[in-house]
Each structure stands twice: as C-alpha cells, then as structure tokens.
Short mmCIF file of C-alpha atoms and ligand atoms in Angstrom, two decimals:
data_model
loop_
_atom_site.label_atom_id
_atom_site.label_comp_id
_atom_site.label_asym_id
_atom_site.label_seq_id
_atom_site.Cartn_x
_atom_site.Cartn_y
_atom_site.Cartn_z
CA MET K 1 -30.49 -37.53 51.89
CA PRO K 2 -27.88 -38.67 54.47
CA ALA K 3 -27.15 -36.12 57.19
CA LYS K 4 -24.15 -33.95 56.46
CA PRO K 5 -21.12 -34.52 58.68
CA ALA K 6 -20.84 -31.99 61.54
CA VAL K 7 -17.67 -29.86 61.61
CA LEU K 8 -16.66 -27.41 64.29
CA VAL K 9 -14.80 -24.46 62.66
CA THR K 10 -12.95 -22.78 65.50
CA ARG K 11 -12.22 -19.38 63.88
CA LYS K 12 -13.76 -17.16 61.25
CA LEU K 13 -12.42 -18.18 57.82
CA PRO K 14 -12.37 -16.26 54.50
CA GLU K 15 -15.83 -15.92 52.97
CA ALA K 16 -15.32 -18.44 50.13
CA VAL K 17 -14.10 -21.09 52.56
CA THR K 18 -16.95 -20.45 54.97
CA LYS K 19 -19.43 -20.75 52.10
CA ARG K 20 -17.98 -24.09 51.04
CA ALA K 21 -17.87 -25.41 54.63
CA ALA K 22 -21.48 -24.30 55.25
CA GLU K 23 -22.65 -26.03 52.03
CA SER K 24 -20.72 -29.24 52.59
CA TYR K 25 -21.10 -29.77 56.35
CA GLU K 26 -23.32 -29.08 59.27
CA ALA K 27 -20.84 -26.42 60.14
CA CYS K 28 -20.62 -24.87 63.63
CA LEU K 29 -19.05 -21.54 62.66
CA ASN K 30 -17.39 -18.79 64.70
CA GLU K 31 -18.40 -15.74 62.62
CA ALA K 32 -17.77 -13.42 65.62
CA ASP K 33 -14.20 -14.80 65.57
CA LYS K 34 -14.03 -15.19 69.35
CA SER K 35 -10.92 -16.76 70.80
CA PHE K 36 -12.28 -19.74 72.69
CA THR K 37 -10.50 -21.62 75.47
CA MET K 38 -9.80 -25.27 74.86
CA ASP K 39 -12.57 -26.16 77.36
CA GLN K 40 -15.06 -24.14 75.27
CA ILE K 41 -13.83 -25.80 72.08
CA LEU K 42 -14.26 -29.25 73.67
CA ALA K 43 -17.80 -28.34 74.71
CA GLN K 44 -18.67 -27.08 71.20
CA ALA K 45 -17.18 -30.21 69.62
CA GLU K 46 -19.83 -32.41 71.29
CA GLY K 47 -21.52 -34.37 68.49
CA CYS K 48 -19.11 -33.12 65.80
CA ASP K 49 -17.34 -35.49 63.42
CA ALA K 50 -14.32 -33.24 62.95
CA ILE K 51 -12.72 -29.99 64.01
CA LEU K 52 -11.25 -27.45 61.55
CA CYS K 53 -8.78 -25.85 63.92
CA CYS K 54 -5.92 -23.29 63.93
CA SER K 55 -2.35 -23.23 65.17
CA SER K 56 -3.30 -21.03 68.12
CA GLU K 57 -5.29 -23.88 69.67
CA LYS K 58 -3.28 -26.37 71.66
CA PHE K 59 -4.39 -29.95 71.25
CA THR K 60 -2.25 -31.43 74.01
CA ALA K 61 -2.48 -35.09 75.03
CA GLU K 62 -4.78 -34.02 77.85
CA VAL K 63 -7.11 -32.09 75.52
CA ILE K 64 -7.13 -34.97 73.01
CA SER K 65 -8.04 -37.40 75.80
CA ARG K 66 -11.14 -35.25 76.49
CA LEU K 67 -12.34 -34.93 72.90
CA PRO K 68 -15.90 -36.11 72.41
CA LYS K 69 -16.06 -39.67 71.02
CA SER K 70 -17.75 -38.39 67.87
CA VAL K 71 -14.67 -36.43 66.78
CA ARG K 72 -12.52 -38.48 64.41
CA ALA K 73 -10.46 -35.87 62.58
CA LEU K 74 -8.56 -32.62 63.12
CA ALA K 75 -7.99 -30.60 59.97
CA THR K 76 -5.59 -27.86 60.94
CA PHE K 77 -5.61 -24.57 59.04
CA SER K 78 -1.82 -24.44 59.12
CA VAL K 79 1.26 -26.17 57.79
CA GLY K 80 2.82 -26.09 61.29
CA LEU K 81 1.83 -28.98 63.59
CA GLU K 82 3.51 -28.15 66.86
CA HIS K 83 0.13 -27.34 68.47
CA ILE K 84 -1.07 -30.92 68.15
CA ASP K 85 0.33 -33.82 70.13
CA LEU K 86 0.62 -36.17 67.15
CA ASP K 87 1.46 -39.24 69.24
CA ALA K 88 -1.66 -38.72 71.37
CA ALA K 89 -3.74 -38.13 68.23
CA LYS K 90 -2.48 -41.34 66.72
CA ALA K 91 -3.13 -43.32 69.92
CA ARG K 92 -6.68 -41.90 70.01
CA GLY K 93 -7.24 -42.95 66.37
CA LEU K 94 -7.68 -39.40 65.13
CA THR K 95 -6.86 -38.46 61.55
CA VAL K 96 -4.83 -35.24 61.40
CA THR K 97 -4.29 -33.20 58.25
CA ASN K 98 -2.48 -29.93 57.52
CA THR K 99 -2.05 -27.47 54.62
CA PRO K 100 1.37 -27.85 53.02
CA ASP K 101 2.53 -26.16 49.80
CA VAL K 102 -0.07 -23.44 49.46
CA LEU K 103 1.56 -21.00 51.87
CA THR K 104 5.11 -21.44 50.60
CA ASP K 105 5.23 -18.36 48.40
CA SER K 106 3.40 -15.96 50.73
CA THR K 107 5.69 -16.96 53.62
CA ALA K 108 8.81 -16.59 51.47
CA ASP K 109 7.54 -13.17 50.39
CA ILE K 110 7.22 -12.11 54.03
CA THR K 111 10.72 -13.45 54.75
CA PHE K 112 12.03 -11.09 52.09
CA LEU K 113 9.90 -8.22 53.26
CA LEU K 114 11.39 -8.63 56.78
CA LEU K 115 14.91 -9.08 55.42
CA LEU K 116 14.79 -5.90 53.37
CA ALA K 117 12.85 -3.90 55.99
CA ALA K 118 15.26 -4.87 58.75
CA ALA K 119 18.38 -4.29 56.67
CA ARG K 120 17.18 -0.97 55.22
CA ARG K 121 15.72 0.42 58.47
CA ALA K 122 12.17 0.68 57.20
CA TYR K 123 10.64 1.04 60.65
CA GLU K 124 12.83 4.03 61.58
CA GLY K 125 12.18 5.69 58.19
CA GLU K 126 8.46 5.22 58.37
CA ARG K 127 8.36 6.53 61.93
CA LEU K 128 10.16 9.74 60.83
CA LEU K 129 7.39 10.42 58.36
CA ARG K 130 4.48 9.44 60.55
CA GLN K 131 5.81 11.60 63.37
CA ASP K 132 6.37 14.49 60.94
CA ALA K 133 10.05 14.49 62.08
CA TRP K 134 11.74 14.30 58.63
CA THR K 135 13.85 17.39 58.08
CA GLY K 136 14.98 16.36 54.59
CA TRP K 137 17.42 14.14 52.70
CA THR K 138 21.00 13.93 53.96
CA PRO K 139 23.92 11.80 52.75
CA THR K 140 24.20 9.92 56.04
CA GLN K 141 20.56 9.51 57.08
CA LEU K 142 19.46 6.03 58.16
CA LEU K 143 22.22 4.14 56.45
CA GLY K 144 21.33 0.47 56.35
CA VAL K 145 22.95 -2.85 55.43
CA HIS K 146 23.47 -3.54 51.72
CA VAL K 147 21.57 -6.65 50.69
CA SER K 148 22.54 -7.39 47.07
CA GLY K 149 25.44 -9.76 46.63
CA LYS K 150 25.67 -10.79 50.30
CA ARG K 151 25.71 -14.34 51.73
CA LEU K 152 22.32 -15.62 52.92
CA GLY K 153 22.28 -18.61 55.27
CA ILE K 154 19.04 -20.56 55.30
CA LEU K 155 18.35 -22.92 58.21
CA GLY K 156 15.82 -25.45 56.94
CA MET K 157 15.78 -25.93 53.16
CA GLY K 158 12.26 -27.35 52.85
CA ARG K 159 9.63 -25.84 50.54
CA ILE K 160 9.73 -22.41 52.18
CA GLY K 161 13.51 -22.32 52.55
CA ARG K 162 13.87 -23.11 48.83
CA ALA K 163 11.33 -20.43 47.92
CA VAL K 164 13.38 -17.94 49.98
CA ALA K 165 16.49 -19.05 48.06
CA ARG K 166 14.70 -18.43 44.71
CA ARG K 167 13.94 -14.86 45.78
CA ALA K 168 17.47 -14.32 47.09
CA ARG K 169 18.96 -15.30 43.73
CA GLY K 170 17.14 -12.29 42.28
CA PHE K 171 19.21 -10.16 44.68
CA ASP K 172 22.43 -11.84 43.56
CA MET K 173 22.89 -13.31 47.03
CA ALA K 174 25.10 -16.39 47.58
CA ILE K 175 22.91 -19.10 49.11
CA HIS K 176 24.25 -21.25 51.92
CA TYR K 177 22.10 -23.71 53.85
CA HIS K 178 21.84 -26.34 56.52
CA ASN K 179 19.15 -28.99 56.44
CA ARG K 180 18.70 -32.36 58.16
CA SER K 181 19.93 -33.91 54.91
CA ARG K 182 21.67 -32.49 51.88
CA LEU K 183 19.35 -31.75 48.94
CA PRO K 184 19.86 -33.31 45.50
CA ALA K 185 21.58 -30.99 43.01
CA GLU K 186 18.36 -30.16 41.15
CA LEU K 187 16.84 -28.74 44.35
CA GLU K 188 20.12 -27.28 45.64
CA LYS K 189 20.52 -25.20 42.49
CA GLY K 190 24.09 -24.22 43.42
CA ALA K 191 23.41 -23.48 47.07
CA ILE K 192 26.25 -24.40 49.41
CA TYR K 193 25.50 -27.09 51.97
CA HIS K 194 26.92 -26.93 55.49
CA GLU K 195 27.04 -30.14 57.50
CA THR K 196 26.37 -28.40 60.78
CA PRO K 197 24.24 -25.38 61.70
CA ASP K 198 27.28 -23.81 63.38
CA ASP K 199 29.23 -23.92 60.13
CA LEU K 200 26.31 -22.22 58.42
CA LEU K 201 26.15 -19.45 61.00
CA LYS K 202 29.84 -18.59 60.55
CA VAL K 203 29.23 -17.49 56.96
CA SER K 204 25.73 -16.01 57.23
CA GLN K 205 25.74 -12.23 56.73
CA PHE K 206 21.99 -12.72 56.57
CA LEU K 207 20.30 -15.63 58.36
CA ALA K 208 16.80 -16.86 57.53
CA LEU K 209 15.21 -19.30 60.01
CA ASN K 210 12.90 -21.61 58.06
CA ALA K 211 13.03 -24.80 60.14
CA PRO K 212 9.94 -26.15 61.94
CA ALA K 213 9.48 -25.89 65.70
CA SER K 214 10.63 -29.15 67.29
CA PRO K 215 12.57 -30.25 70.40
CA GLU K 216 15.74 -30.05 68.25
CA THR K 217 15.16 -26.44 67.13
CA MET K 218 13.89 -25.12 70.48
CA GLY K 219 16.07 -22.12 71.50
CA PHE K 220 18.28 -22.70 68.44
CA LEU K 221 19.47 -19.10 68.12
CA ASN K 222 21.03 -18.59 71.54
CA ALA K 223 23.92 -16.41 72.67
CA ALA K 224 26.60 -18.96 71.71
CA ARG K 225 25.21 -19.35 68.21
CA ILE K 226 24.71 -15.60 67.72
CA ALA K 227 28.40 -15.17 68.58
CA LEU K 228 29.24 -17.35 65.53
CA LEU K 229 27.47 -15.00 63.11
CA PRO K 230 29.59 -12.36 61.34
CA ASP K 231 29.45 -8.98 63.11
CA GLY K 232 26.67 -6.83 61.72
CA ALA K 233 24.58 -9.82 60.52
CA VAL K 234 20.82 -9.55 59.99
CA VAL K 235 18.53 -12.30 61.30
CA VAL K 236 15.04 -13.08 59.98
CA ASN K 237 12.52 -15.48 61.55
CA THR K 238 9.29 -16.53 59.79
CA ALA K 239 9.32 -20.07 61.19
CA ARG K 240 8.35 -20.18 64.87
CA GLY K 241 9.28 -17.99 67.84
CA THR K 242 10.56 -20.94 69.85
CA LEU K 243 13.64 -21.12 67.58
CA VAL K 244 14.97 -17.88 69.11
CA ASP K 245 16.24 -17.06 72.61
CA ASP K 246 14.60 -13.63 72.81
CA GLU K 247 16.92 -12.21 75.47
CA ALA K 248 20.07 -13.31 73.62
CA LEU K 249 18.75 -11.79 70.36
CA GLN K 250 17.85 -8.52 72.10
CA ALA K 251 21.29 -8.33 73.72
CA ALA K 252 22.95 -8.76 70.35
CA LEU K 253 20.73 -6.14 68.74
CA SER K 254 21.48 -3.69 71.58
CA SER K 255 25.23 -4.27 71.52
CA GLY K 256 25.50 -3.90 67.76
CA LYS K 257 26.75 -7.47 67.30
CA LEU K 258 23.73 -7.85 65.02
CA ALA K 259 22.75 -4.96 62.77
CA ALA K 260 19.05 -5.81 62.68
CA ALA K 261 16.39 -8.49 62.87
CA GLY K 262 13.02 -9.09 61.22
CA LEU K 263 10.53 -11.20 63.11
CA ASP K 264 7.09 -12.44 62.10
CA VAL K 265 6.75 -15.05 64.86
CA PHE K 266 7.26 -14.97 68.60
CA ASP K 267 7.53 -17.37 71.48
CA GLY K 268 4.28 -17.09 73.50
CA GLU K 269 2.28 -15.29 70.75
CA PRO K 270 0.28 -13.10 70.86
CA LYS K 271 2.28 -11.77 73.80
CA ILE K 272 5.73 -10.78 72.63
CA HIS K 273 8.80 -10.22 74.73
CA PRO K 274 8.48 -6.52 75.70
CA GLY K 275 12.18 -5.91 74.99
CA TYR K 276 11.45 -5.91 71.25
CA ARG K 277 9.29 -2.80 71.52
CA ALA K 278 12.23 -0.74 72.81
CA LEU K 279 14.56 -1.67 69.92
CA ASP K 280 14.68 0.41 66.76
CA ASN K 281 16.62 -2.20 64.82
CA VAL K 282 13.99 -4.91 64.89
CA PHE K 283 11.19 -4.96 62.32
CA ILE K 284 8.23 -6.87 63.74
CA LEU K 285 5.01 -8.21 62.24
CA PRO K 286 2.14 -10.11 63.86
CA HIS K 287 2.51 -13.58 62.24
CA LEU K 288 1.45 -12.47 58.74
CA GLY K 289 3.46 -15.07 56.81
CA SER K 290 0.44 -16.68 55.12
CA ALA K 291 -1.86 -13.68 55.32
CA THR K 292 -3.00 -13.10 51.77
CA LEU K 293 -6.55 -13.81 50.69
CA GLU K 294 -5.35 -16.19 47.98
CA THR K 295 -3.26 -18.17 50.44
CA ARG K 296 -5.84 -18.25 53.21
CA ASN K 297 -8.50 -19.37 50.69
CA ALA K 298 -6.16 -22.11 49.45
CA MET K 299 -5.46 -23.22 53.04
CA GLY K 300 -9.16 -23.39 53.81
CA PHE K 301 -9.96 -25.29 50.61
CA LYS K 302 -7.24 -27.79 51.51
CA CYS K 303 -8.87 -28.34 54.91
CA CYS K 304 -12.18 -28.99 53.14
CA ASP K 305 -10.54 -31.30 50.57
CA ASN K 306 -9.08 -33.32 53.41
CA LEU K 307 -12.32 -33.48 55.34
CA ASP K 308 -14.27 -34.40 52.22
CA ALA K 309 -11.89 -37.32 51.63
CA ILE K 310 -12.16 -38.47 55.23
CA PHE K 311 -15.96 -38.34 55.22
CA ALA K 312 -16.05 -40.18 51.83
CA GLY K 313 -13.77 -42.94 53.23
CA ARG K 314 -10.87 -41.89 50.94
CA GLU K 315 -7.29 -41.19 51.91
CA PRO K 316 -6.97 -37.45 52.75
CA PRO K 317 -4.29 -35.80 50.55
CA ASP K 318 -2.52 -34.13 53.45
CA ARG K 319 -2.69 -36.77 56.17
CA VAL K 320 -0.08 -36.32 58.86
CA VAL K 321 -1.43 -38.97 61.20
C1 LIG Y 401 1.20 -22.14 59.50
O1 LIG Y 401 0.45 -22.50 58.58
O2 LIG Y 401 1.90 -22.89 60.18
C2 LIG Y 401 1.23 -20.66 59.74
O3 LIG Y 401 2.33 -20.26 60.49
C3 LIG Y 401 -0.06 -20.25 60.47
O4 LIG Y 401 -0.07 -20.82 61.71
#
C-alpha cells in the first residue's frame, strides 16, 4: 500500500473531522490544542505534504519562504484568507484552499444574535440577574432600540450578507446594501443598492459589516463614517476587526451618537481593545460566528475534501491559489 500523505493539523478539530483525517492521512495532530508559534509550526511541518491550518496562524511571505520543501498545500479551516499571503503562496507554488459556503448560516445567525442583543440591551439585562440586582419589572427599565421595520444597511452582500438579509426580512426590515458590484435582481430580492458606502451609511439605522478584510476595508468604520450614520444607530461586526476603528467606535458609543454595537471579531484578537470592557452598550462575543458543531464539522470535511483532491491529482473544489 502506498504511504499515506502526511498532514500537519495545527489545532484540535471536532472529533468526526479528526477521525477522518487520522484515517486518511499520516496526521500530525494537536489534541492538546496548544497554540504554537509559527516557528514551532514550521518545525512540525518538516516532512509533511500539507498543513491544515487556522485563521489565527499568520502565513506571511517570510513564513512561506521558510516552509519545508515537502509542503505543497495549505488547507485553511476558514473562509477568511487574510492570514495567508496569497501572492507569496502562488510564487512558492503552494495550493491554498478555504471553506466557503458552509459557515454562511451560522455566521448570519450570530449577526442577528448580536444585532438583537445589542439593540435590546441583553448584556445589561443578564448582568442584573446574575448579580441578583433585579428589583422587578418597571415600565422604563432597560428600554432598547426597536428592531422590526427599521432600515438595515449591509456592507458586503456576498453569501453571508445575503443570508443576513434573509433573516432581516423576517423582521420586516428594509434592506439596503453596498457591494463592489450591484447584484442581479434575483439575488437582490428587493434590497436597495447604494453606489457608495457613504450613501449606505446615511440611511442605516442598523449597520451590518459583512465585507472581507482587505486593504480597502481596513479601518472602514472611522469617525468620519460613523458621523454619517443616523443618530442612535446600531452597528454589528461579524466580518473582521480590522474594518473598525476601535477608538472611534468607542467614542461614538460613549457619546450616545450610536445606541449600541455588537461585535464578534476584533483587531488584534484574542486581545481586544480594553475600552470595550468598560462600555455597557456593546455586546461582545469571542469570534463565535462559525462555532456550531455542524458548521465546524462541515468546515473540517471541506478541508479534507480539498486535501483528498490535491493528493489524488484532482482539482480541489475550493482552490483559492
Ligand atoms: C472564518 O472562517 O473566516 C471564520 O471567521 C473563522 O476564522
């Protein structure tokens, strides 16, 4: 029997995915789920044919230049790709694959969880109960922002943005969006297109950031753009932390310009800007967008499908490079 291909799996994966990887490959697993430095990952990759990696590991041009010669593919357990220098990967002849589609619904669900929790002051309400500080129902206690029927602006109308729009229609929200290009009518489904992000911001009583991290979206939501939002708007980010200028957002939450924010992603994760901890009107989660067992299994199986194709000399279904 030919030797199985060797795959370095950088983090602990759900059981069913680990089982498949261990059966299909000579898998170097990380069952203790240690967070390795890139130097340690490079050392462990010696002799491996591929690396099944995660978005927390930065494959910069420098790291890619030091990859062992044996490594010919990176299968990232993520849809996001900003942690891999794709030009350097291409120049090195690496195949890179990701996991599109399968995390669309779970990420859109978390977008709505944040939107509702931020607007309806879920953190403050929960804290009252946990601290045994609730003295009873009153007509004016923790009044939040009404969601149903409001205008939702979506920045980035890709798969996840459109799944957010589907959910918002259930809340009778009017959908507005900006995207690099206007969608065809069958995908737009009545959503109103804005040529520029600034035009979108002006009408967004709620704003959902669903655009990928890129040089163009870096620091997108800065003080000048926040000023364009209607007073009392609610901002939700499940895309990447780099889209937001943290200090500008915190200033707007403190001043009351924005009513609330819901954030699942942060610049510099897992460290978050400490200012968020002091604000009651921000609902924060630790990057849980795709964190359901079904989704994480599907992401892992996609990585394996891509690796299987690469090792069999077939075109991987989710090739990026
Ligand atoms: C993704 O798949 O990009 C998720 O955000 C996890 O990194």
